[in-house]
PDB file of C-alpha atoms and ligand atoms in Angstrom:
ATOM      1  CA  UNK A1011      19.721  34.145 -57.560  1.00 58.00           C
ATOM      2  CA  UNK A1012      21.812  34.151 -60.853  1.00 59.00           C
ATOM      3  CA  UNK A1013      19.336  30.615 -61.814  1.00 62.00           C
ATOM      4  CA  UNK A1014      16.263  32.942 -61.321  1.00 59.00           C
ATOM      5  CA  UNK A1015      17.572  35.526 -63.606  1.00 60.00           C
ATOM      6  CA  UNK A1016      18.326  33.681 -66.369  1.00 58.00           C
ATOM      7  CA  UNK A1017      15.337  31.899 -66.155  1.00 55.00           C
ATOM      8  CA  UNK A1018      13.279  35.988 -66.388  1.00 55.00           C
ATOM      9  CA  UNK A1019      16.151  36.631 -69.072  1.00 54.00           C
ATOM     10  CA  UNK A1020      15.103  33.504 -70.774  1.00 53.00           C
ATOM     11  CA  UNK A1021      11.116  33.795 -70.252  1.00 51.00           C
ATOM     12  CA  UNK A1022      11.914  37.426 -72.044  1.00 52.00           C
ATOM     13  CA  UNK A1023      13.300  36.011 -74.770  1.00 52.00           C
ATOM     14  CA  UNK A1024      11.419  33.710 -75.616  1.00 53.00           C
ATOM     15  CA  UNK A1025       8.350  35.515 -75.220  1.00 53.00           C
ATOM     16  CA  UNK A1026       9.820  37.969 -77.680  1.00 54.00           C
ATOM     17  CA  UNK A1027      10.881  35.576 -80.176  1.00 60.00           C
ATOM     18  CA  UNK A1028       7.294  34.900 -80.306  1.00 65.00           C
ATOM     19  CA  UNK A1029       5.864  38.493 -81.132  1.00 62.00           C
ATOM     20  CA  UNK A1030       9.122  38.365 -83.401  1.00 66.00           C
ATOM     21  CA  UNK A1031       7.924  35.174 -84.831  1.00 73.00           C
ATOM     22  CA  UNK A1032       4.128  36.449 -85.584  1.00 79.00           C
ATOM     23  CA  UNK A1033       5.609  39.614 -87.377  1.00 77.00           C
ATOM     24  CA  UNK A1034       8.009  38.341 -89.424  1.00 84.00           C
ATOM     25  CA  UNK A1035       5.193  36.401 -91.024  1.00 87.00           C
ATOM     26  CA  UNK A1036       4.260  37.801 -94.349  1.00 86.00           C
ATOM     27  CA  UNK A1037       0.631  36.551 -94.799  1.00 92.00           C
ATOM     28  CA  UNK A1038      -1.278  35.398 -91.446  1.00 97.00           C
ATOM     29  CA  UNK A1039      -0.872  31.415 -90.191  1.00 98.00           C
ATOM     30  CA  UNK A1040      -3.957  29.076 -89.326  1.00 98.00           C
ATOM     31  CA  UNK A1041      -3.516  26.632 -86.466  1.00 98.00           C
ATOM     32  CA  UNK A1042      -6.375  24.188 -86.024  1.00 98.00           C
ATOM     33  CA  UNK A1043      -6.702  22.521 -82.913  1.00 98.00           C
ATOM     34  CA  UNK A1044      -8.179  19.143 -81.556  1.00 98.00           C
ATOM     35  CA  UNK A1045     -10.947  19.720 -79.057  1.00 97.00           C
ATOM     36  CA  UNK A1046     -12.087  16.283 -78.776  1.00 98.00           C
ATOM     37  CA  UNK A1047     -15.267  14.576 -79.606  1.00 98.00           C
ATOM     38  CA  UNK A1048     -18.865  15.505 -78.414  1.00 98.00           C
ATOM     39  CA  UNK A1049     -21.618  12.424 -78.079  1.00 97.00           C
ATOM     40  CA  UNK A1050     -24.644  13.835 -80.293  1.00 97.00           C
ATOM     41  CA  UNK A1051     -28.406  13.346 -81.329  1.00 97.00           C
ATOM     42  CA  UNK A1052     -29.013  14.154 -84.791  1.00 98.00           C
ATOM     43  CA  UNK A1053     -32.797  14.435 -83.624  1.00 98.00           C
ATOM     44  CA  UNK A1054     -31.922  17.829 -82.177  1.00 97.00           C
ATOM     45  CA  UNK A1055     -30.742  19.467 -85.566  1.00 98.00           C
ATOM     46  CA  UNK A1056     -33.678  17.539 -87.629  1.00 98.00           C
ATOM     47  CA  UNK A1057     -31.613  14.862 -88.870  1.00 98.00           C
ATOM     48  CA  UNK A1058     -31.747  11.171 -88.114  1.00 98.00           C
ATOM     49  CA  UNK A1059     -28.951   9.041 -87.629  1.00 97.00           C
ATOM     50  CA  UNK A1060     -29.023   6.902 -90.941  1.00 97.00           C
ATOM     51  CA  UNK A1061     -29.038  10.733 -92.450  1.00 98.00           C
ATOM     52  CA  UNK A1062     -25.477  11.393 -91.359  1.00 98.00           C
ATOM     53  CA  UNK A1063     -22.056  10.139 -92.105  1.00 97.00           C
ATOM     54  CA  UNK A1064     -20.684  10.803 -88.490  1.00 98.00           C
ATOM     55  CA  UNK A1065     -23.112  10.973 -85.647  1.00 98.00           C
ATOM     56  CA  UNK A1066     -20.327  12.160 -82.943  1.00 98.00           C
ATOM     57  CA  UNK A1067     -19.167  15.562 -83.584  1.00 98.00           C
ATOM     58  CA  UNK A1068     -15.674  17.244 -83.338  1.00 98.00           C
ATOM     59  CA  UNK A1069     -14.863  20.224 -81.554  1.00 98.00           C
ATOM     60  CA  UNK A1070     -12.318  22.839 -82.862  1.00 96.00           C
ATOM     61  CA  UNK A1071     -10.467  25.365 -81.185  1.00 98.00           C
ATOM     62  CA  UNK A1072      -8.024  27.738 -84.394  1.00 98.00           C
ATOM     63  CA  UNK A1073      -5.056  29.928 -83.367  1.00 98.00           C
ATOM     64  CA  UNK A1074      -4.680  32.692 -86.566  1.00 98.00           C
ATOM     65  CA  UNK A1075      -0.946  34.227 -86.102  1.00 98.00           C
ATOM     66  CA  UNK A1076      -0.896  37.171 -88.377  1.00 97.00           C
ATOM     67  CA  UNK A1077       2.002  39.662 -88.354  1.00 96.00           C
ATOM     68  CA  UNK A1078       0.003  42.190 -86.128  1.00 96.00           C
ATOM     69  CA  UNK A1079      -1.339  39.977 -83.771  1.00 97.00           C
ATOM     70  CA  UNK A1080      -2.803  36.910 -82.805  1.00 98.00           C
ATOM     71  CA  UNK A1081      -6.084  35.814 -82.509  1.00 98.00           C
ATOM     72  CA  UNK A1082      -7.939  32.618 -80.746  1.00 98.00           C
ATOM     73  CA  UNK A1083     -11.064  31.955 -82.041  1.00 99.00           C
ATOM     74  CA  UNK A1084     -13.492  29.460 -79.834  1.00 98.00           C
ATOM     75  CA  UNK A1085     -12.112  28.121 -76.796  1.00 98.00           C
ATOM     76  CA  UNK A1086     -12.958  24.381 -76.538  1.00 98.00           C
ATOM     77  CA  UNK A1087     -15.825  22.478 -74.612  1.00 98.00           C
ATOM     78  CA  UNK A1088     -13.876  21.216 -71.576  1.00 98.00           C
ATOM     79  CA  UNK A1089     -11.489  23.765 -70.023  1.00 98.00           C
ATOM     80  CA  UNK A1090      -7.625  22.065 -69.291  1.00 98.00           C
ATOM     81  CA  UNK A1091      -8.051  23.351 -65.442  1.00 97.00           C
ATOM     82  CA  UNK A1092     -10.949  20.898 -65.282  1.00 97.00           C
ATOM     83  CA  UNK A1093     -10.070  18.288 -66.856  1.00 98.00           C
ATOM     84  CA  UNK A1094     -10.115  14.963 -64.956  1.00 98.00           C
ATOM     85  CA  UNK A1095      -7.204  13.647 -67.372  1.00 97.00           C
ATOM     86  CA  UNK A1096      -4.774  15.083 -69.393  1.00 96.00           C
ATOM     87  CA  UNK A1097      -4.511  12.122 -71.589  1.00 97.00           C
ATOM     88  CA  UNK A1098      -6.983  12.224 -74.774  1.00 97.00           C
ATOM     89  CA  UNK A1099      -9.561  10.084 -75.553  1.00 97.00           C
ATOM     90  CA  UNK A1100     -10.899   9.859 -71.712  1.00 98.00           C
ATOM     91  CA  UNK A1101     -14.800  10.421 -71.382  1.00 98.00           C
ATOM     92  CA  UNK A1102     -16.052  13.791 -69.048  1.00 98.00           C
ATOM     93  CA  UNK A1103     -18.811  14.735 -67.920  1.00 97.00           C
ATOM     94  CA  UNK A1104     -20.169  18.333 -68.838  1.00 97.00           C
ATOM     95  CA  UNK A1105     -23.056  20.317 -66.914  1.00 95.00           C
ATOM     96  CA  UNK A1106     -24.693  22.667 -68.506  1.00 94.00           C
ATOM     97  CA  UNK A1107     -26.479  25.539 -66.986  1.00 91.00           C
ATOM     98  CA  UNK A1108     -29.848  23.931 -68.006  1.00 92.00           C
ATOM     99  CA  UNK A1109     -29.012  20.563 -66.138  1.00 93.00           C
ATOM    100  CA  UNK A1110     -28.546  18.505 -69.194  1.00 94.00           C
ATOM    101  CA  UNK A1111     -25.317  16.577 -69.322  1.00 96.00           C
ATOM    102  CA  UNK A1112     -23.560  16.290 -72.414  1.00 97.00           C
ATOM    103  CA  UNK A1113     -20.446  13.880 -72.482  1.00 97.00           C
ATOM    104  CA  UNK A1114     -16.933  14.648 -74.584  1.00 98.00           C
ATOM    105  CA  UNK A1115     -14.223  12.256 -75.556  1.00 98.00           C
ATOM    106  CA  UNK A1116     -10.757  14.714 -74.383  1.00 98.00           C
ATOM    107  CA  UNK A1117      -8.506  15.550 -76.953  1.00 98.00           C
ATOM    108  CA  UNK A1118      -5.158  17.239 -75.607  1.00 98.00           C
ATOM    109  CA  UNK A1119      -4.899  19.756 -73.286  1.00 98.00           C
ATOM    110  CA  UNK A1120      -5.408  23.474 -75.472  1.00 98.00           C
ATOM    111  CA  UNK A1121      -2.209  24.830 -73.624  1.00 98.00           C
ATOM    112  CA  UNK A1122       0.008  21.686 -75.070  1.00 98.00           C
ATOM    113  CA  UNK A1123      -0.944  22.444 -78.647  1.00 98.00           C
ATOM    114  CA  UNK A1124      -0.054  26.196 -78.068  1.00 98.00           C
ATOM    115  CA  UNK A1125       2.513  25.553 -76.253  1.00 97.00           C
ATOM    116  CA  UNK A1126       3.722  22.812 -79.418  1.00 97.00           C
ATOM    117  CA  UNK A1127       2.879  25.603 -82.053  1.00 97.00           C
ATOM    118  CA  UNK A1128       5.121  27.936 -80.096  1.00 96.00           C
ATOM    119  CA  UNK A1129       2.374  29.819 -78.437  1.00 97.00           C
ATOM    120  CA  UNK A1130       1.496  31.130 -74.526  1.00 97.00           C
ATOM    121  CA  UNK A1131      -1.723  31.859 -73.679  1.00 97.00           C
ATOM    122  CA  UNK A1132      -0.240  35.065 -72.851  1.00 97.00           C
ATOM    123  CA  UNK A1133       0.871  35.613 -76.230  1.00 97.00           C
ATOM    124  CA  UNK A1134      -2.652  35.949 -77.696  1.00 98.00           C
ATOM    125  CA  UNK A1135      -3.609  39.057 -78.185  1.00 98.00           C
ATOM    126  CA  UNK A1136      -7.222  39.167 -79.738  1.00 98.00           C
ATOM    127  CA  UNK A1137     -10.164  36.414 -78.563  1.00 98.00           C
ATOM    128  CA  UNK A1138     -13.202  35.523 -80.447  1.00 99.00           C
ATOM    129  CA  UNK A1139     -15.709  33.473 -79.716  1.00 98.00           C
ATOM    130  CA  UNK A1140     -18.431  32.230 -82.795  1.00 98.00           C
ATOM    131  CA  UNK A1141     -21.199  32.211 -79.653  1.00 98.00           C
ATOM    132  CA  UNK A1142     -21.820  31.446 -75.898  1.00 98.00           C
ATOM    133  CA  UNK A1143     -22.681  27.873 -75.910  1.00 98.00           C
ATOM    134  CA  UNK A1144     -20.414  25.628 -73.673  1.00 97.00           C
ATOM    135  CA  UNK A1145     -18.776  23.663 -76.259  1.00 98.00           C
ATOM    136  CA  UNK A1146     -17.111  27.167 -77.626  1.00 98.00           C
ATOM    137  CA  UNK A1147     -15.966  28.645 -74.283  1.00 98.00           C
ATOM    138  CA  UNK A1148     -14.189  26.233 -72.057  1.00 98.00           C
ATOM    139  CA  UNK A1149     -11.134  28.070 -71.969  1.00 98.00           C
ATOM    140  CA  UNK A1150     -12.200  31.363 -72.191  1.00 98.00           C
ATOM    141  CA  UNK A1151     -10.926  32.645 -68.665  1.00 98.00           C
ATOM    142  CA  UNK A1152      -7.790  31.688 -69.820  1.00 98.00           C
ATOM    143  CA  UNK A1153      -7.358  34.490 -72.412  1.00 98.00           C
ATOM    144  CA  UNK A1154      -9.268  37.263 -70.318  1.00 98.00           C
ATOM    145  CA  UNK A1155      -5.783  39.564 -71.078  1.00 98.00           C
ATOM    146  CA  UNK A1156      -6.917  39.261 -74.709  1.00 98.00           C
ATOM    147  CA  UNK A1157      -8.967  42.145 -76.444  1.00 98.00           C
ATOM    148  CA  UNK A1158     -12.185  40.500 -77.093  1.00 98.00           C
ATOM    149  CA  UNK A1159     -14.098  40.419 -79.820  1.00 98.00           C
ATOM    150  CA  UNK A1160     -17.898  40.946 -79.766  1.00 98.00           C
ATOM    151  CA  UNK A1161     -21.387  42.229 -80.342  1.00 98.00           C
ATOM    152  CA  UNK A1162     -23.519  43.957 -77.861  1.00 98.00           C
ATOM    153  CA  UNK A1163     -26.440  41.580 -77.698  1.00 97.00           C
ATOM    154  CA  UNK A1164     -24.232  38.644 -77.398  1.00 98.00           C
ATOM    155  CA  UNK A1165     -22.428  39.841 -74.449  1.00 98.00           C
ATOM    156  CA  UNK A1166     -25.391  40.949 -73.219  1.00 97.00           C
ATOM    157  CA  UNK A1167     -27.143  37.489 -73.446  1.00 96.00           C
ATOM    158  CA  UNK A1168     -23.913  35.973 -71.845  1.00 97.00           C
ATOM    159  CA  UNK A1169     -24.153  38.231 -68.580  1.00 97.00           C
ATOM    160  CA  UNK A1170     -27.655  37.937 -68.309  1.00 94.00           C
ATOM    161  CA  UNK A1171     -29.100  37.390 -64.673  1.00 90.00           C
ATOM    162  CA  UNK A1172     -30.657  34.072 -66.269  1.00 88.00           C
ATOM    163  CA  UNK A1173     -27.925  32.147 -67.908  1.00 83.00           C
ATOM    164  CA  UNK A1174     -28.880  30.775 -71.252  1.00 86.00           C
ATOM    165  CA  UNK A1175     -29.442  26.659 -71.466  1.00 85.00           C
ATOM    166  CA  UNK A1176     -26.517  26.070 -73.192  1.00 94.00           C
ATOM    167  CA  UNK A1177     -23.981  27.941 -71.579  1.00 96.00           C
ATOM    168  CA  UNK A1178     -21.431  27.283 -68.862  1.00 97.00           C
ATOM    169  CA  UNK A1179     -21.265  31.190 -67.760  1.00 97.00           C
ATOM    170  CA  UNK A1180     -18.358  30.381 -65.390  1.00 97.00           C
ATOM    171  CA  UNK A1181     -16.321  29.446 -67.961  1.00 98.00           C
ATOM    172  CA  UNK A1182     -16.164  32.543 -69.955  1.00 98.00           C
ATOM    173  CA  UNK A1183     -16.825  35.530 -66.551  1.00 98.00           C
ATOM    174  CA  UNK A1184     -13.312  36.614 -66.295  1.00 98.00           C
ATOM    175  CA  UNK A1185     -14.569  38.380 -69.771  1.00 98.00           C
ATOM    176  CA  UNK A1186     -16.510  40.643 -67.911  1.00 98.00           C
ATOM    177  CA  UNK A1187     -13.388  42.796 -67.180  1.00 98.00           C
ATOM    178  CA  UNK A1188     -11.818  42.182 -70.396  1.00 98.00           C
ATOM    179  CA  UNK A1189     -11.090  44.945 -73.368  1.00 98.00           C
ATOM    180  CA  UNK A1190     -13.286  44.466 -75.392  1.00 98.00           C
ATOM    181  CA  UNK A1191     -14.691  45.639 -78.854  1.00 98.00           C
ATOM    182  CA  UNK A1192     -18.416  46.130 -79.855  1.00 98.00           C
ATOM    183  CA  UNK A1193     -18.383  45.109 -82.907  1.00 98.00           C
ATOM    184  CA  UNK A1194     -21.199  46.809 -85.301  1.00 98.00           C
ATOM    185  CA  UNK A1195     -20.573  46.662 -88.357  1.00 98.00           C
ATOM    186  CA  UNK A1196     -21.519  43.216 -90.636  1.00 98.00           C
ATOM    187  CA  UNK A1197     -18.074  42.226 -91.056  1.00 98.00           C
ATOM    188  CA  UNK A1198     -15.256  43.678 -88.951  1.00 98.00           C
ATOM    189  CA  UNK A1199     -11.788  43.416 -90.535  1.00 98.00           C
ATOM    190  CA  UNK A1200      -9.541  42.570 -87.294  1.00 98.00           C
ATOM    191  CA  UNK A1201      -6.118  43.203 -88.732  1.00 98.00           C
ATOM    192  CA  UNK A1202      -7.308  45.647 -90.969  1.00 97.00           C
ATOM    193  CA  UNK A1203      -5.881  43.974 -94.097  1.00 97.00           C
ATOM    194  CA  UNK A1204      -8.707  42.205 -95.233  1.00 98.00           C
ATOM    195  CA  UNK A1205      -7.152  38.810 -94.376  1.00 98.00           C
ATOM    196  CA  UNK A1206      -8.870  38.419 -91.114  1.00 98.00           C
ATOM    197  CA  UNK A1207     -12.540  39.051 -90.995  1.00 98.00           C
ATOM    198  CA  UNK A1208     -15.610  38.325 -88.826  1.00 98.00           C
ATOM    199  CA  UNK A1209     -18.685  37.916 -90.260  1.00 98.00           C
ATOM    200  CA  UNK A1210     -21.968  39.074 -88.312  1.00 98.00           C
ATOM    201  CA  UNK A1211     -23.851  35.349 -89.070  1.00 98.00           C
ATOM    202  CA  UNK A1212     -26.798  35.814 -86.254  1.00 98.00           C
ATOM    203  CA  UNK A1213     -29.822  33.132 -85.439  1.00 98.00           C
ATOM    204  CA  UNK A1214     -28.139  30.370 -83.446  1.00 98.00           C
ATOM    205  CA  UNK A1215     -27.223  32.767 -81.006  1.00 97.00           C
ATOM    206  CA  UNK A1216     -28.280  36.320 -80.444  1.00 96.00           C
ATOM    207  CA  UNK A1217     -24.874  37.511 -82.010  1.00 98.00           C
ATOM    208  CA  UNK A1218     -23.169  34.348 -84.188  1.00 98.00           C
ATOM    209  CA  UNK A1219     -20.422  34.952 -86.003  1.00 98.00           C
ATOM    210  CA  UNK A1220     -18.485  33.022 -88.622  1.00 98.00           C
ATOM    211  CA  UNK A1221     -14.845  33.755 -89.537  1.00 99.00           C
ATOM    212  CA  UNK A1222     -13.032  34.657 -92.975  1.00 98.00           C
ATOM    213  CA  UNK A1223      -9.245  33.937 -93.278  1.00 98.00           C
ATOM    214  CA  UNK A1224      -7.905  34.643 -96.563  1.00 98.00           C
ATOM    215  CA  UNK A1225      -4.780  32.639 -96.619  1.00 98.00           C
ATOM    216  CA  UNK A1226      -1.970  32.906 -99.545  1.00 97.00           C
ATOM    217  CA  UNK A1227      -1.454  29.226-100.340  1.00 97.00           C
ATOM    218  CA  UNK A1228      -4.672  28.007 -98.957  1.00 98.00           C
ATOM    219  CA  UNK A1229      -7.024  30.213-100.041  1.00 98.00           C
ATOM    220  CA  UNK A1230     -10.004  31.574 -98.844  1.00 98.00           C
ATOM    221  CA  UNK A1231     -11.777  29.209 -95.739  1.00 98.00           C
ATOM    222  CA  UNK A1232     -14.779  30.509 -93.767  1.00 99.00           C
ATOM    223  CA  UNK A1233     -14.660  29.028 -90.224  1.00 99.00           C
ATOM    224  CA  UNK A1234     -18.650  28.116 -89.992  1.00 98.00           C
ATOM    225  CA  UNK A1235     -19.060  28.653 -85.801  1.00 98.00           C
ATOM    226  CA  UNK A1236     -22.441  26.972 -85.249  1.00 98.00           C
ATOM    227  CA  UNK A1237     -23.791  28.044 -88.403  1.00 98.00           C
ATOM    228  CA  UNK A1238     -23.923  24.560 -89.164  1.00 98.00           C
ATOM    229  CA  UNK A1239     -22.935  21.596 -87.316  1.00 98.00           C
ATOM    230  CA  UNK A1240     -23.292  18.345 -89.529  1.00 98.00           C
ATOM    231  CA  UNK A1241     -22.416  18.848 -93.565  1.00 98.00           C
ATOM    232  CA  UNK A1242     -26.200  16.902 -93.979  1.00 98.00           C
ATOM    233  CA  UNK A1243     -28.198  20.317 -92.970  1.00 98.00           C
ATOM    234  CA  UNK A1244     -26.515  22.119 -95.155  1.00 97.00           C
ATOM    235  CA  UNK A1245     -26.897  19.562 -98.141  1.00 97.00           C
ATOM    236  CA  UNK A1246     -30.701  18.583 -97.078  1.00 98.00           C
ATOM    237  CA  UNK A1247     -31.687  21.774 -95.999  1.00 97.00           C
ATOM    238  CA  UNK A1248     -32.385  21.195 -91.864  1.00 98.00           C
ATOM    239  CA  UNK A1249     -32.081  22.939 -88.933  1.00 98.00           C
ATOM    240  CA  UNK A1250     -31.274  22.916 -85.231  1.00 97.00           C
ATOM    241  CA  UNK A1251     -34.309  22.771 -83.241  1.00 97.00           C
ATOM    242  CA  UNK A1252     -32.870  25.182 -80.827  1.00 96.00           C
ATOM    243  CA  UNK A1253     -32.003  28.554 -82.402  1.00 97.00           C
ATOM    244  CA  UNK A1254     -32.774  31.828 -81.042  1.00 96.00           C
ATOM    245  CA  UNK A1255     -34.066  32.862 -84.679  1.00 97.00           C
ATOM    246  CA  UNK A1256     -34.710  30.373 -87.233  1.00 98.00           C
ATOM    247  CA  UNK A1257     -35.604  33.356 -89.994  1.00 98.00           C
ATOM    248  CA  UNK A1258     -31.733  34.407 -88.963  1.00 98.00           C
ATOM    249  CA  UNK A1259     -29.934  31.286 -89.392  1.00 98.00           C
ATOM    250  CA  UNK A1260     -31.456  30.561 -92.644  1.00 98.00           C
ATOM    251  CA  UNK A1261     -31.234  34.191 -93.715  1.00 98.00           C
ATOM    252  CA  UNK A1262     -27.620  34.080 -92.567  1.00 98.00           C
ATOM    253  CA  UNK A1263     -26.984  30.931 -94.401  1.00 98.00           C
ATOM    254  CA  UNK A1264     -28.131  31.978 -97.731  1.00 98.00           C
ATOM    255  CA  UNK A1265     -25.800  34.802 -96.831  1.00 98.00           C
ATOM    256  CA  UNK A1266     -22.842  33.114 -96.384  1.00 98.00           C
ATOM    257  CA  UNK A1267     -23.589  30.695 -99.471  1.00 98.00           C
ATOM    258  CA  UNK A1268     -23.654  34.169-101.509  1.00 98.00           C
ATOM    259  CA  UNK A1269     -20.327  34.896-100.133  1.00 98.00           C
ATOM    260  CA  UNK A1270     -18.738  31.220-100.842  1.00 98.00           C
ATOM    261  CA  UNK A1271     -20.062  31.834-104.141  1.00 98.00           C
ATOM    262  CA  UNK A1272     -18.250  35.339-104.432  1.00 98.00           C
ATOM    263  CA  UNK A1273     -14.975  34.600-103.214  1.00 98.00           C
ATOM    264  CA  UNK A1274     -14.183  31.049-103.953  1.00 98.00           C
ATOM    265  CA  UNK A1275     -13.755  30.681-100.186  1.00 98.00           C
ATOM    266  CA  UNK A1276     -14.451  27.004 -98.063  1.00 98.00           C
ATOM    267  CA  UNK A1277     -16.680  26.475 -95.511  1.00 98.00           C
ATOM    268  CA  UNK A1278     -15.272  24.421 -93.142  1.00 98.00           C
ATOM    269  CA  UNK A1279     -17.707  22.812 -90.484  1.00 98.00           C
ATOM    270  CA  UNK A1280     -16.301  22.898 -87.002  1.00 98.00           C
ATOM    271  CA  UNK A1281     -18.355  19.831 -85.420  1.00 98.00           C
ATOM    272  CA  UNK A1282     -18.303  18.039 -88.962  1.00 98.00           C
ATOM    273  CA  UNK A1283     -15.765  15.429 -87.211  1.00 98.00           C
ATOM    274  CA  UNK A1284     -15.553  13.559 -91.157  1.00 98.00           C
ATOM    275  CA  UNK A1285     -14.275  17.342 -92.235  1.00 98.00           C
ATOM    276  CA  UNK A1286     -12.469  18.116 -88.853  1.00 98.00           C
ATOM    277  CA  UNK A1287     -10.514  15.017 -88.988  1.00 98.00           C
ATOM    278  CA  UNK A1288      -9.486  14.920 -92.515  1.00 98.00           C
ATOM    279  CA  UNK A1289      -7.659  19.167 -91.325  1.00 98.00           C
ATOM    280  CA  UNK A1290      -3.764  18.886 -90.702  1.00 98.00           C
ATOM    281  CA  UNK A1291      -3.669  19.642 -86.529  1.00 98.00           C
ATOM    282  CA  UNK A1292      -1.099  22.017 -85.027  1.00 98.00           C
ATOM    283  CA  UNK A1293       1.378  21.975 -84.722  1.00 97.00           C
ATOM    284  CA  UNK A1294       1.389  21.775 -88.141  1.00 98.00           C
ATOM    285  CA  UNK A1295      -0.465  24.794 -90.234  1.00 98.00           C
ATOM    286  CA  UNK A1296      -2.539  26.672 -92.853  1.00 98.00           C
ATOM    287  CA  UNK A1297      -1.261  29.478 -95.119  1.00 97.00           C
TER     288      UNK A1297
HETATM  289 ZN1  LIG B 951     -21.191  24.036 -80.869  1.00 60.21          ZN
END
């Protein structure tokens, strides 16, 4: 009896030491997180393969601690409750809800690099996702308790009675109950300090968003979503065959380069695996 008290005492603790942790911090933390590697075809984003450095691409997953809360944004392509191994580097399977199978190379399980970073799932308090598609939502369920962050017609698309091609819907329905809110505006400031923003970045889904940190040591970084996925359409000019709007993703790129140009800040590519790779991984940190 005494065991199982300690162990609640201790749980408590802990779990405070966390929110303790996250607002102690003076300027907000960036976690980046391994996802593991996706099997691509450059064909599909108008590129061929002697075009690009890296034909696999990575997959991200970024924790952003910030003194008044802490937000997850993307949620992997492979959920850890489905994995078939909890090693990295083992090849699964993924069905989409069109039928097509696309294949990933694991990278650790999302709750060991929380957990490593000093994180719960539980302890996140805001979730974000750049769009719908599979390879962003894996672990959504997981952070259902999490006040999410989103525009109407995204949502909307993601509940729709016909689930779009490249989602998993499963993966992300405990949302459906979640808190969530609308976000309207162009950029909405999360913490409300300016250090935390999402930017309204529409076209490869009906509600993309890309993500402004603006860390004290690091500087300014712009977390790209699907904006982009290899560093070649942005330097040759291509894109996806498969947006919802290609006037909105180029209209949001030129956008965004406007911004980059304004602020100083970095675009970094989430499936550029050359770019991904080359990040420091959690537990380790940006500030
Ligand atoms: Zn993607």
């Amino acid at each position: 009896m005494w065991k199982i008290i300690g162990f609640v005492v201790l749980v408590a603790v802990v779990g405070c030491d966390r929110a303790n942790t996250a607002r102690s911090l003076a300027t907000p933390r960036l976690y980046v997180f391994e996802g593991g590697v996706l099997e691509s075809d450059p064909t599909r984003y108008r590129l061929s393969e002697v075009e690009v450095q890296s034909v696999p691409l990575s997959i991200g997953a970024y924790l952003i601690v910030h003194p008044q809360g802490i937000l997850l944004w993307d949620a992997g392509a492979v959920a850890d409750g489905e994995r078939i191994s909890r090693s990295s580097g083992v090849e699964q399977r993924v069905l989409r809800a069109d039928g097509q199978e696309r294949i990933v190379s694991l990278g650790p399980p999302l709750d060991e690099q929380l957990r490593t970073s000093g994180y719960a799932p539980t302890d996140v308090t805001h979730l974000a996702l750049s769009h719908y598609h599979w390879d962003h939502t894996a672990n959504a369920n997981a952070f259902a308790h999490a006040t999410w962050l989103v525009r109407q017609v995204e949502r909307d698309a993601m509940f729709h009675a016909e689930p779009r091609g490249a989602s998993r819907p499963a993966t992300y329905s405990a949302l459906q109950k979640s808190r969530a809110v609308i976000i309207t505006t162009e950029e909405h400031d999360v913490f409300g300090d300016g250090t935390v923003i999402i930017k309204h970045a529409p076209g490869h889904s009906e509600g993309h968003q890309v993500l402004y940190l603006k860390l004290a040591h690091t500087g300014g970084v712009v977390l790209s979503g699907d904006l982009y996925h290899y560093p070649e359409e942005r330097t040759l000019g291509r894109l996806p065959t498969f947006e919802v709007s290609e006037e909105q993703t180029a209209s949001s790129r030129r956008e965004l380069d406007a911004f980059l140009m304004r602020t100083g800040a970095k675009l970094w590519i989430q499936h550029d695996l050359v770019g991904h790779r080359a990040l420091r991984k959690a537990p380790e940190y940006y500030e």
